[in-house]
CSV table of C-alpha atoms and ligand atoms in Angstrom, one decimal:
chain,number,residue,atom,x,y,z
T,1,UNK,CA,-122.5,-25.8,-13.7
T,2,UNK,CA,-118.8,-26.7,-14.2
T,3,UNK,CA,-117.9,-28.6,-17.3
T,4,UNK,CA,-117.4,-32.3,-17.0
T,5,UNK,CA,-113.9,-33.4,-18.0
T,6,UNK,CA,-112.8,-36.4,-20.1
T,7,UNK,CA,-109.2,-37.6,-20.3
T,8,UNK,CA,-108.5,-39.7,-23.4
T,9,UNK,CA,-105.5,-42.0,-23.7
T,10,UNK,CA,-104.3,-42.1,-27.4
T,11,UNK,CA,-104.5,-39.7,-30.3
T,12,UNK,CA,-105.3,-42.2,-33.1
T,13,UNK,CA,-108.5,-41.9,-35.2
T,14,UNK,CA,-110.6,-43.3,-32.3
T,15,UNK,CA,-109.2,-41.0,-29.5
T,16,UNK,CA,-109.3,-37.9,-31.6
T,17,UNK,CA,-112.9,-38.6,-32.8
T,18,UNK,CA,-114.0,-39.2,-29.2
T,19,UNK,CA,-112.4,-36.0,-28.0
T,20,UNK,CA,-114.1,-34.1,-30.8
T,21,UNK,CA,-117.5,-35.7,-30.1
T,22,UNK,CA,-117.3,-34.9,-26.4
T,23,UNK,CA,-116.0,-31.3,-27.0
T,24,UNK,CA,-119.0,-30.7,-29.3
T,25,UNK,CA,-121.3,-31.7,-26.4
T,26,UNK,CA,-119.6,-29.1,-24.2
T,27,UNK,CA,-117.2,-31.3,-22.3
T,28,UNK,CA,-113.7,-30.2,-21.4
T,29,UNK,CA,-111.4,-32.7,-23.1
T,30,UNK,CA,-107.7,-33.6,-22.9
T,31,UNK,CA,-106.3,-36.1,-25.4
T,32,UNK,CA,-102.9,-37.5,-24.4
T,33,UNK,CA,-100.8,-39.0,-27.1
T,34,UNK,CA,-97.4,-40.8,-26.5
T,35,UNK,CA,-95.8,-39.9,-29.9
T,36,UNK,CA,-93.8,-36.7,-30.1
T,37,UNK,CA,-96.0,-35.4,-32.8
T,38,UNK,CA,-99.5,-36.3,-34.0
T,39,UNK,CA,-98.9,-38.4,-37.1
T,40,UNK,CA,-100.8,-41.3,-38.7
T,41,UNK,CA,-98.7,-43.9,-40.3
T,42,UNK,CA,-100.2,-46.5,-42.6
T,43,UNK,CA,-101.9,-46.2,-45.9
T,44,UNK,CA,-105.4,-45.9,-47.2
T,45,UNK,CA,-108.6,-46.9,-45.5
T,46,UNK,CA,-112.1,-47.4,-46.7
T,47,UNK,CA,-114.9,-45.6,-44.9
T,48,UNK,CA,-118.2,-47.3,-45.4
T,49,UNK,CA,-121.6,-45.4,-45.2
T,50,UNK,CA,-122.0,-46.1,-41.5
T,51,UNK,CA,-118.6,-44.5,-40.9
T,52,UNK,CA,-119.5,-41.5,-43.1
T,53,UNK,CA,-122.6,-41.0,-41.1
T,54,UNK,CA,-120.3,-40.5,-38.0
T,55,UNK,CA,-118.1,-38.1,-39.9
T,56,UNK,CA,-121.2,-36.1,-40.8
T,57,UNK,CA,-122.2,-36.0,-37.1
T,58,UNK,CA,-118.8,-34.8,-36.2
T,59,UNK,CA,-118.9,-32.1,-38.8
T,60,UNK,CA,-115.7,-33.5,-40.5
T,61,UNK,CA,-117.0,-34.5,-43.9
T,62,UNK,CA,-116.6,-31.1,-45.6
T,63,UNK,CA,-112.9,-31.1,-44.5
T,64,UNK,CA,-112.1,-34.3,-46.4
T,65,UNK,CA,-114.0,-33.6,-49.6
T,66,UNK,CA,-110.8,-32.7,-51.4
T,67,UNK,CA,-108.9,-35.8,-50.5
T,68,UNK,CA,-111.5,-38.6,-50.5
T,69,UNK,CA,-112.2,-40.9,-53.5
T,70,UNK,CA,-115.5,-42.4,-54.2
T,71,UNK,CA,-115.1,-45.6,-56.1
T,72,UNK,CA,-117.5,-46.7,-58.8
T,73,UNK,CA,-117.6,-50.2,-57.4
T,74,UNK,CA,-115.9,-52.8,-55.2
T,75,UNK,CA,-114.9,-56.1,-57.0
T,76,UNK,CA,-113.7,-59.4,-55.8
T,77,UNK,CA,-111.3,-61.0,-58.2
T,78,UNK,CA,-108.8,-63.9,-58.2
T,79,UNK,CA,-105.3,-62.5,-57.8
T,80,UNK,CA,-103.5,-64.8,-60.2
T,81,UNK,CA,-106.0,-65.0,-63.1
T,82,UNK,CA,-107.7,-61.6,-62.5
T,83,UNK,CA,-111.1,-63.4,-63.0
T,84,UNK,CA,-113.9,-61.4,-61.6
T,85,UNK,CA,-116.1,-63.1,-59.0
T,86,UNK,CA,-118.5,-60.2,-58.3
T,87,UNK,CA,-118.8,-56.5,-58.7
T,88,UNK,CA,-120.8,-54.3,-56.3
T,89,UNK,CA,-121.7,-50.9,-57.7
T,90,UNK,CA,-121.0,-48.3,-55.0
T,91,UNK,CA,-121.0,-44.7,-56.4
T,92,UNK,CA,-124.6,-43.4,-56.2
T,93,UNK,CA,-125.8,-46.9,-55.1
T,94,UNK,CA,-124.4,-46.7,-51.6
T,95,UNK,CA,-126.0,-43.3,-51.0
T,96,UNK,CA,-129.4,-44.6,-52.2
T,97,UNK,CA,-129.3,-47.9,-50.3
T,98,UNK,CA,-127.4,-47.1,-47.1
T,99,UNK,CA,-127.9,-43.3,-46.9
T,100,UNK,CA,-124.3,-42.3,-47.4
T,101,UNK,CA,-121.2,-42.7,-49.6
T,102,UNK,CA,-118.6,-45.4,-49.5
T,103,UNK,CA,-115.2,-43.7,-49.8
T,104,UNK,CA,-111.5,-44.4,-49.8
T,105,UNK,CA,-109.0,-42.0,-48.2
T,106,UNK,CA,-105.4,-41.9,-46.9
T,107,UNK,CA,-105.5,-42.4,-43.1
T,108,UNK,CA,-103.3,-39.3,-42.6
T,109,UNK,CA,-105.9,-37.1,-44.4
T,110,UNK,CA,-108.7,-38.4,-42.2
T,111,UNK,CA,-106.6,-38.1,-39.1
T,112,UNK,CA,-105.5,-34.6,-40.0
T,113,UNK,CA,-109.1,-33.5,-40.5
T,114,UNK,CA,-110.2,-34.9,-37.2
T,115,UNK,CA,-107.3,-33.3,-35.4
T,116,UNK,CA,-107.9,-30.0,-37.0
T,117,UNK,CA,-111.6,-30.1,-36.0
T,118,UNK,CA,-110.6,-31.1,-32.4
T,119,UNK,CA,-108.1,-28.2,-32.2
T,120,UNK,CA,-110.8,-25.8,-33.2
T,121,UNK,CA,-112.8,-26.7,-30.1
T,122,UNK,CA,-112.0,-24.2,-27.4
T,123,UNK,CA,-112.6,-26.8,-24.6
T,124,UNK,CA,-110.3,-29.4,-26.1
T,125,UNK,CA,-106.6,-29.9,-25.5
T,126,UNK,CA,-104.3,-32.2,-27.4
T,127,UNK,CA,-101.0,-33.1,-25.7
T,128,UNK,CA,-98.2,-35.1,-27.4
T,129,UNK,CA,-95.2,-36.6,-25.8
T,130,UNK,CA,-97.6,-37.8,-23.1
T,131,UNK,CA,-97.2,-41.5,-22.6
T,132,UNK,CA,-99.6,-42.9,-20.0
T,133,UNK,CA,-98.3,-45.6,-17.7
T,134,UNK,CA,-101.4,-46.4,-15.7
T,135,UNK,CA,-104.4,-45.0,-13.9
T,136,UNK,CA,-105.9,-44.8,-10.5
T,137,UNK,CA,-109.6,-44.5,-9.6
T,138,UNK,CA,-110.4,-41.6,-7.4
T,139,UNK,CA,-113.5,-40.0,-5.9
T,140,UNK,CA,-115.6,-38.7,-8.8
T,141,UNK,CA,-113.4,-40.0,-11.6
T,142,UNK,CA,-109.9,-41.3,-12.4
T,143,UNK,CA,-106.4,-40.0,-12.9
T,144,UNK,CA,-103.8,-41.2,-15.3
T,145,UNK,CA,-100.0,-41.1,-14.6
T,146,UNK,CA,-97.7,-39.9,-17.3
T,147,UNK,CA,-94.3,-41.3,-17.9
T,148,UNK,CA,-92.9,-37.8,-17.4
T,149,UNK,CA,-94.4,-37.7,-13.9
T,150,UNK,CA,-97.6,-35.6,-14.1
T,151,UNK,CA,-101.0,-36.9,-13.1
T,152,UNK,CA,-104.1,-35.9,-15.1
T,153,UNK,CA,-107.7,-36.1,-13.7
T,154,UNK,CA,-111.0,-36.6,-15.5
T,155,UNK,CA,-114.6,-37.4,-14.6
T,156,UNK,CA,-114.1,-40.2,-17.1
T,157,UNK,CA,-111.0,-41.8,-18.6
T,158,UNK,CA,-111.2,-43.3,-22.1
T,159,UNK,CA,-108.6,-45.8,-23.2
T,160,UNK,CA,-108.2,-45.3,-27.0
T,161,UNK,CA,-104.6,-46.5,-26.9
T,162,UNK,CA,-104.8,-49.2,-29.5
T,163,UNK,CA,-104.3,-52.9,-29.6
T,164,UNK,CA,-101.5,-52.9,-26.9
T,165,UNK,CA,-103.6,-50.6,-24.6
T,166,UNK,CA,-102.2,-49.9,-21.1
T,167,UNK,CA,-105.6,-49.0,-19.9
T,168,UNK,CA,-107.0,-52.3,-21.1
T,169,UNK,CA,-104.3,-54.2,-19.3
T,170,UNK,CA,-105.3,-52.5,-16.1
T,171,UNK,CA,-109.0,-53.2,-16.6
T,172,UNK,CA,-108.8,-56.7,-17.8
T,173,UNK,CA,-105.4,-57.9,-16.5
T,174,UNK,CA,-102.1,-58.3,-18.3
T,175,UNK,CA,-102.0,-60.4,-21.4
T,176,UNK,CA,-100.1,-60.0,-24.6
T,177,UNK,CA,-101.8,-59.2,-27.9
T,178,UNK,CA,-101.9,-62.3,-30.0
T,179,UNK,CA,-100.2,-62.6,-33.4
T,180,UNK,CA,-103.1,-63.4,-35.8
T,181,UNK,CA,-100.9,-65.4,-38.2
T,182,UNK,CA,-101.2,-62.7,-40.8
T,183,UNK,CA,-98.7,-60.0,-41.9
T,184,UNK,CA,-99.6,-57.0,-43.9
T,185,UNK,CA,-97.8,-55.2,-46.8
T,186,UNK,CA,-98.5,-51.6,-47.6
T,187,UNK,CA,-97.5,-49.3,-50.4
T,188,UNK,CA,-98.8,-46.0,-51.8
T,189,UNK,CA,-97.8,-45.1,-55.4
T,190,UNK,CA,-98.8,-42.2,-57.6
T,191,UNK,CA,-101.1,-43.4,-60.5
T,192,UNK,CA,-98.9,-41.5,-62.9
T,193,UNK,CA,-95.9,-43.7,-62.1
T,194,UNK,CA,-97.8,-46.8,-63.3
T,195,UNK,CA,-98.7,-45.9,-66.8
T,196,UNK,CA,-101.0,-48.5,-68.4
T,197,UNK,CA,-100.3,-50.9,-65.5
T,198,UNK,CA,-102.4,-49.1,-62.9
T,199,UNK,CA,-104.9,-51.3,-61.0
T,200,UNK,CA,-108.6,-50.5,-61.9
T,201,UNK,CA,-109.9,-47.2,-60.6
T,202,UNK,CA,-112.1,-48.7,-58.0
T,203,UNK,CA,-111.7,-51.0,-55.0
T,204,UNK,CA,-110.5,-54.5,-55.8
T,205,UNK,CA,-110.0,-57.4,-53.4
T,206,UNK,CA,-107.6,-59.8,-55.0
T,207,UNK,CA,-108.1,-63.3,-53.4
T,208,UNK,CA,-105.6,-66.2,-53.4
T,209,UNK,CA,-104.3,-69.2,-51.5
T,210,UNK,CA,-103.3,-68.1,-48.0
T,211,UNK,CA,-103.3,-64.4,-48.9
T,212,UNK,CA,-105.2,-61.5,-50.4
T,213,UNK,CA,-104.5,-58.0,-51.5
T,214,UNK,CA,-106.7,-54.9,-51.8
T,215,UNK,CA,-106.1,-52.0,-54.2
T,216,UNK,CA,-107.9,-48.7,-53.7
T,217,UNK,CA,-107.4,-45.1,-54.7
T,218,UNK,CA,-106.5,-42.3,-52.2
T,219,UNK,CA,-105.5,-38.6,-52.3
T,220,UNK,CA,-108.5,-37.7,-54.5
T,221,UNK,CA,-107.8,-40.6,-56.8
T,222,UNK,CA,-104.2,-39.6,-57.7
T,223,UNK,CA,-102.5,-42.4,-55.8
T,224,UNK,CA,-103.0,-46.2,-55.7
T,225,UNK,CA,-103.0,-47.8,-52.2
T,226,UNK,CA,-102.0,-51.4,-51.9
T,227,UNK,CA,-102.5,-53.6,-48.9
T,228,UNK,CA,-101.5,-57.2,-49.0
T,229,UNK,CA,-102.4,-59.7,-46.2
T,230,UNK,CA,-100.3,-62.9,-46.1
T,231,UNK,CA,-100.6,-65.9,-43.7
T,232,UNK,CA,-97.3,-66.6,-41.9
T,233,UNK,CA,-96.4,-68.9,-39.0
T,234,UNK,CA,-94.6,-66.4,-36.7
T,235,UNK,CA,-93.4,-62.9,-36.3
T,236,UNK,CA,-90.9,-61.2,-34.0
T,237,UNK,CA,-90.6,-57.5,-34.9
T,238,UNK,CA,-92.7,-54.8,-33.4
T,239,UNK,CA,-94.2,-51.7,-35.1
T,240,UNK,CA,-96.1,-50.5,-38.2
T,241,UNK,CA,-93.3,-49.1,-40.2
T,242,UNK,CA,-90.8,-51.9,-40.7
T,243,UNK,CA,-89.4,-51.4,-44.2
T,244,UNK,CA,-90.1,-54.5,-46.3
T,245,UNK,CA,-87.9,-55.9,-49.1
T,246,UNK,CA,-89.2,-55.8,-52.7
T,247,UNK,CA,-88.0,-59.4,-53.3
T,248,UNK,CA,-90.1,-60.6,-50.4
T,249,UNK,CA,-93.2,-58.7,-51.6
T,250,UNK,CA,-92.7,-60.1,-55.1
T,251,UNK,CA,-92.3,-63.6,-53.6
T,252,UNK,CA,-95.8,-63.1,-52.2
T,253,UNK,CA,-97.5,-61.3,-55.1
T,254,UNK,CA,-95.1,-61.2,-58.1
T,255,UNK,CA,-97.0,-64.0,-59.8
T,256,UNK,CA,-100.3,-62.3,-59.5
T,257,UNK,CA,-101.8,-59.8,-62.0
T,258,UNK,CA,-99.2,-57.5,-63.6
T,259,UNK,CA,-100.9,-54.4,-62.2
T,260,UNK,CA,-100.1,-55.6,-58.6
T,261,UNK,CA,-96.5,-56.3,-59.5
T,262,UNK,CA,-96.3,-52.9,-61.1
T,263,UNK,CA,-97.4,-51.2,-57.8
T,264,UNK,CA,-94.8,-53.1,-55.8
T,265,UNK,CA,-92.0,-52.3,-58.2
T,266,UNK,CA,-92.9,-48.6,-58.4
T,267,UNK,CA,-93.2,-48.2,-54.6
T,268,UNK,CA,-90.4,-46.1,-53.0
T,269,UNK,CA,-91.4,-47.2,-49.5
T,270,UNK,CA,-92.7,-50.7,-48.9
T,271,UNK,CA,-93.7,-51.6,-45.4
T,272,UNK,CA,-94.6,-54.8,-43.7
T,273,UNK,CA,-95.9,-55.4,-40.3
T,274,UNK,CA,-97.7,-58.0,-38.2
T,275,UNK,CA,-101.4,-58.0,-37.4
T,276,UNK,CA,-102.2,-58.5,-33.7
T,277,UNK,CA,-105.6,-59.1,-32.1
T,278,UNK,CA,-107.3,-60.6,-29.1
T,279,UNK,CA,-110.6,-62.4,-28.5
T,280,UNK,CA,-113.6,-60.3,-27.4
T,281,UNK,CA,-113.1,-58.9,-23.9
T,282,UNK,CA,-115.3,-59.9,-20.9
T,283,UNK,CA,-115.6,-56.2,-19.9
T,284,UNK,CA,-114.6,-52.8,-21.1
T,285,UNK,CA,-115.3,-50.7,-18.0
T,286,UNK,CA,-113.8,-50.2,-14.6
T,287,UNK,CA,-116.1,-47.6,-12.9
T,288,UNK,CA,-115.4,-44.2,-14.6
T,289,UNK,CA,-112.8,-45.8,-17.0
T,290,UNK,CA,-113.7,-47.5,-20.4
T,291,UNK,CA,-112.1,-48.5,-23.7
T,292,UNK,CA,-112.7,-47.5,-27.3
T,293,UNK,CA,-111.6,-48.6,-30.8
T,294,UNK,CA,-108.8,-51.1,-31.2
T,295,UNK,CA,-108.1,-51.0,-27.4
T,296,UNK,CA,-111.6,-52.6,-26.9
T,297,UNK,CA,-112.0,-54.6,-30.1
T,298,UNK,CA,-109.1,-55.1,-32.4
T,299,UNK,CA,-110.0,-56.9,-35.6
T,300,UNK,CA,-108.5,-58.1,-38.8
T,301,UNK,CA,-108.9,-55.5,-41.6
T,302,UNK,CA,-110.8,-57.9,-43.9
T,303,UNK,CA,-114.1,-56.0,-43.5
T,304,UNK,CA,-112.6,-52.5,-43.4
T,305,UNK,CA,-114.5,-51.7,-40.2
T,306,UNK,CA,-111.8,-51.2,-37.5
T,307,UNK,CA,-111.6,-47.4,-37.8
T,308,UNK,CA,-115.3,-47.1,-38.6
T,309,UNK,CA,-116.1,-49.0,-35.4
T,310,UNK,CA,-113.9,-46.6,-33.5
T,311,UNK,CA,-115.8,-43.6,-35.0
T,312,UNK,CA,-119.1,-45.3,-34.0
T,313,UNK,CA,-117.8,-45.9,-30.5
T,314,UNK,CA,-116.8,-42.2,-30.2
T,315,UNK,CA,-120.2,-40.9,-31.2
T,316,UNK,CA,-122.2,-43.3,-29.0
T,317,UNK,CA,-120.0,-42.7,-26.0
T,318,UNK,CA,-120.4,-38.9,-26.3
T,319,UNK,CA,-124.2,-39.3,-26.7
T,320,UNK,CA,-124.7,-41.5,-23.6
T,321,UNK,CA,-122.4,-39.3,-21.5
T,322,UNK,CA,-124.3,-36.3,-22.6
T,323,UNK,CA,-127.7,-37.9,-21.7
T,324,UNK,CA,-126.7,-39.3,-18.3
T,325,UNK,CA,-125.2,-37.2,-15.5
T,326,UNK,CA,-124.0,-40.5,-13.8
T,327,UNK,CA,-120.8,-41.2,-15.8
T,328,UNK,CA,-120.3,-44.7,-14.5
T,329,UNK,CA,-123.8,-45.7,-15.5
T,330,UNK,CA,-123.4,-44.0,-18.9
T,331,UNK,CA,-120.2,-46.0,-19.5
T,332,UNK,CA,-122.1,-49.2,-18.8
T,333,UNK,CA,-124.8,-48.2,-21.2
T,334,UNK,CA,-122.1,-47.5,-23.9
T,335,UNK,CA,-120.6,-51.0,-23.4
T,336,UNK,CA,-124.0,-52.7,-23.5
T,337,UNK,CA,-124.9,-50.8,-26.7
T,338,UNK,CA,-121.6,-51.4,-28.5
T,339,UNK,CA,-120.4,-54.8,-27.5
T,340,UNK,CA,-122.8,-57.0,-29.5
T,341,UNK,CA,-122.3,-55.1,-32.8
T,342,UNK,CA,-118.5,-54.9,-32.6
T,343,UNK,CA,-118.1,-58.5,-31.4
T,344,UNK,CA,-120.1,-59.7,-34.5
T,345,UNK,CA,-118.0,-57.5,-36.7
T,346,UNK,CA,-114.8,-58.8,-35.1
T,347,UNK,CA,-115.9,-62.4,-35.8
T,348,UNK,CA,-117.0,-61.7,-39.4
T,349,UNK,CA,-113.7,-60.0,-40.1
T,350,UNK,CA,-111.8,-63.2,-39.1
T,351,UNK,CA,-114.2,-65.2,-41.3
T,352,UNK,CA,-113.7,-62.9,-44.2
T,353,UNK,CA,-110.0,-63.2,-44.1
T,354,UNK,CA,-110.3,-67.0,-44.3
T,355,UNK,CA,-112.9,-66.6,-47.1
T,356,UNK,CA,-110.4,-64.6,-49.2
T,357,UNK,CA,-107.6,-67.1,-48.5
T,358,UNK,CA,-109.1,-70.4,-49.6
T,359,UNK,CA,-106.2,-72.8,-49.9
T,360,UNK,CA,-107.3,-75.2,-52.7
T,361,UNK,CA,-109.0,-74.8,-56.1
T,362,UNK,CA,-111.9,-76.9,-54.9
T,363,UNK,CA,-112.4,-74.7,-51.8
T,364,UNK,CA,-112.2,-71.6,-54.0
T,365,UNK,CA,-114.8,-73.0,-56.4
T,366,UNK,CA,-117.2,-74.0,-53.5
T,367,UNK,CA,-116.9,-70.5,-52.0
T,368,UNK,CA,-116.7,-68.2,-55.0
T,369,UNK,CA,-118.9,-70.1,-57.4
T,370,UNK,CA,-122.2,-69.5,-55.5
T,371,UNK,CA,-121.1,-65.8,-55.0
T,372,UNK,CA,-120.5,-65.3,-58.7
T,373,UNK,CA,-123.9,-66.9,-59.5
T,374,UNK,CA,-125.7,-64.9,-56.9
T,375,UNK,CA,-124.2,-61.6,-58.0
T,376,UNK,CA,-125.1,-62.2,-61.6
T,377,UNK,CA,-128.7,-63.2,-60.8
T,378,UNK,CA,-129.2,-60.2,-58.4
T,379,UNK,CA,-126.6,-57.7,-57.3
T,380,UNK,CA,-128.9,-56.9,-54.4
T,381,UNK,CA,-128.2,-60.4,-53.0
T,382,UNK,CA,-124.7,-59.4,-52.0
T,383,UNK,CA,-125.6,-55.8,-51.1
T,384,UNK,CA,-128.3,-57.1,-48.8
T,385,UNK,CA,-125.6,-58.9,-46.7
T,386,UNK,CA,-124.1,-55.5,-45.9
T,387,UNK,CA,-127.3,-53.8,-44.8
T,388,UNK,CA,-126.9,-54.4,-41.1
T,389,UNK,CA,-123.4,-52.9,-41.2
T,390,UNK,CA,-123.7,-50.0,-43.6
T,391,UNK,CA,-127.3,-48.8,-42.9
T,392,UNK,CA,-126.6,-48.4,-39.2
T,393,UNK,CA,-126.5,-44.9,-37.8
T,394,UNK,CA,-124.8,-45.3,-34.4
T,395,UNK,CA,-125.7,-41.8,-33.4
T,396,UNK,CA,-129.4,-42.1,-34.1
E,401,FAD,C1,-103.8,-53.1,-43.1
E,401,FAD,C2,-104.9,-52.5,-42.4
E,401,FAD,C3,-105.9,-51.9,-43.2
E,401,FAD,C4,-107.0,-51.3,-42.5
E,401,FAD,N1,-108.1,-50.8,-43.3
E,401,FAD,C5,-109.1,-50.3,-42.7
E,401,FAD,C6,-110.2,-49.8,-43.5
E,401,FAD,O1,-110.2,-49.8,-44.7
E,401,FAD,N2,-111.3,-49.3,-42.8
E,401,FAD,C7,-111.3,-49.2,-41.4
E,401,FAD,O2,-112.4,-48.7,-40.9
E,401,FAD,N3,-110.3,-49.7,-40.7
E,401,FAD,C8,-109.3,-50.2,-41.2
E,401,FAD,N4,-108.2,-50.7,-40.5
E,401,FAD,C9,-108.3,-50.7,-39.0
E,401,FAD,C10,-108.0,-49.3,-38.4
E,401,FAD,O3,-106.7,-48.9,-38.9
E,401,FAD,C11,-107.9,-49.4,-36.9
E,401,FAD,O4,-109.0,-50.1,-36.4
E,401,FAD,C12,-107.9,-48.0,-36.3
E,401,FAD,O5,-106.8,-47.3,-36.7
E,401,FAD,C13,-108.0,-48.0,-34.8
E,401,FAD,O6,-107.9,-46.7,-34.3
E,401,FAD,P1,-107.6,-46.5,-32.7
E,401,FAD,O7,-107.6,-45.0,-32.6
E,401,FAD,O8,-108.6,-47.3,-31.9
E,401,FAD,O9,-106.2,-47.1,-32.5
E,401,FAD,P2,-104.8,-46.6,-33.0
E,401,FAD,O10,-104.8,-46.1,-34.4
E,401,FAD,O11,-103.8,-47.8,-32.7
E,401,FAD,O12,-104.4,-45.4,-32.1
E,401,FAD,C14,-103.9,-45.6,-30.8
E,401,FAD,C15,-103.1,-44.3,-30.4
E,401,FAD,O13,-102.8,-44.4,-29.0
E,401,FAD,C16,-101.4,-44.1,-28.8
E,401,FAD,N5,-101.0,-44.7,-27.6
E,401,FAD,C17,-100.8,-46.0,-27.4
E,401,FAD,N6,-100.4,-46.3,-26.1
E,401,FAD,C18,-100.3,-45.1,-25.5
E,401,FAD,C19,-100.0,-44.6,-24.2
E,401,FAD,N7,-99.6,-45.5,-23.2
E,401,FAD,N8,-100.1,-43.3,-23.8
E,401,FAD,C20,-100.5,-42.4,-24.8
E,401,FAD,N9,-100.8,-42.8,-26.1
E,401,FAD,C21,-100.7,-44.1,-26.4
E,401,FAD,C22,-100.7,-44.5,-30.1
E,401,FAD,O14,-99.5,-43.9,-30.3
E,401,FAD,C23,-101.8,-44.2,-31.1
E,401,FAD,O15,-101.6,-42.9,-31.6
E,401,FAD,C24,-107.1,-51.3,-41.1
E,401,FAD,C25,-106.1,-51.8,-40.3
E,401,FAD,C26,-105.0,-52.4,-41.0
E,401,FAD,C27,-103.9,-53.0,-40.1
């Protein structure tokens, strides 16, 4: 029997993971990435136990052992006073409760490992400088058009081309991604450059009025990763890598804990960009064409689940395509399986951002007071709220 063939638009974490999952099932795969070289921008990400379960299934975990960092705990603190609201033990605990580790890693290290694993698959091909301009449905599949003029056919076409997806526009109609009213700062700084002023060596969410920050460790614990999310009325520039000015970053976070100021001042490359999103889509599929990752369900990063959901999508999609010789039906199954979970997580992510950004002292007290009490009475109370997310093994 001839191998079935998948064309994947986009070589981000979602597209590469999907290509790898399908190639491991014996599919012929072609991943088409618009950038001239395969490169992840951005900073650190957290991969929760449900994401680690997917990396295990893709055989990638051993490839990131040297660069991941497993934090002792995740804490929620107030950004100005540093006061701790709760502490969730993670190291050891996550494995015991949810069956896998909770880790922090630089996106580039995760992306490199996925790409290396994909390149090692004889039936997979990864093409850069391959910007897709649209697709056409054909007998037995779909073809994409590339800006450079070629046409590439697959039994299925998977749009993993991010929040501004071309494939999504064609499936669902043209609309612009919506500015969420939040901009993000990012910086990565060697721990050695911070002396006694390094943020704690675990994950901390620093909450404040109209903004929050997250500090984690990446590159095996040798670097501090800073992400700051700030509410803002409007935004006009495009892209992820817009250099930010230190004075603007300090205007946002300079009055917070000294360790946050220290990270911003020590950073040699501060970046600032806008967070875009869109409401849940009515449909993901058009016959043999579907969507995956941010193309299907962009979300605010406040639950640290965007890339993890893309990994889950990838594993589920490969599984259903492997089990059903009717590709169109398999894509419908995939959408039906994935949509309720990712929609709930999209909604919770928006709610979390607002929970970290309480605008008045009274609202902070009303929100964080009960959390502080609950976590002191029983740490399990807060852990339990994560069970439906972290215990889930999408490939089971
Ligand atoms: C500040 C911040 C922090 C985050 N932290 C976390 C975290 O801790 N944990 C977590 O799980 N998630 C996190 N996320 C979310 C995560 O980064 C995204 O959900 C994830 O990167 C989505 O991957 P993707 O492959 O779907 O899309 P993308 O990463 O956007 O990849 C899309 C790819 O498609 C390519 N492309 C686009 N258009 C075309 C075209 N026409 N032709 C060919 N190629 C094309 C692009 O160049 C790109 O390479 C965070 C996000 C932000 C903004």
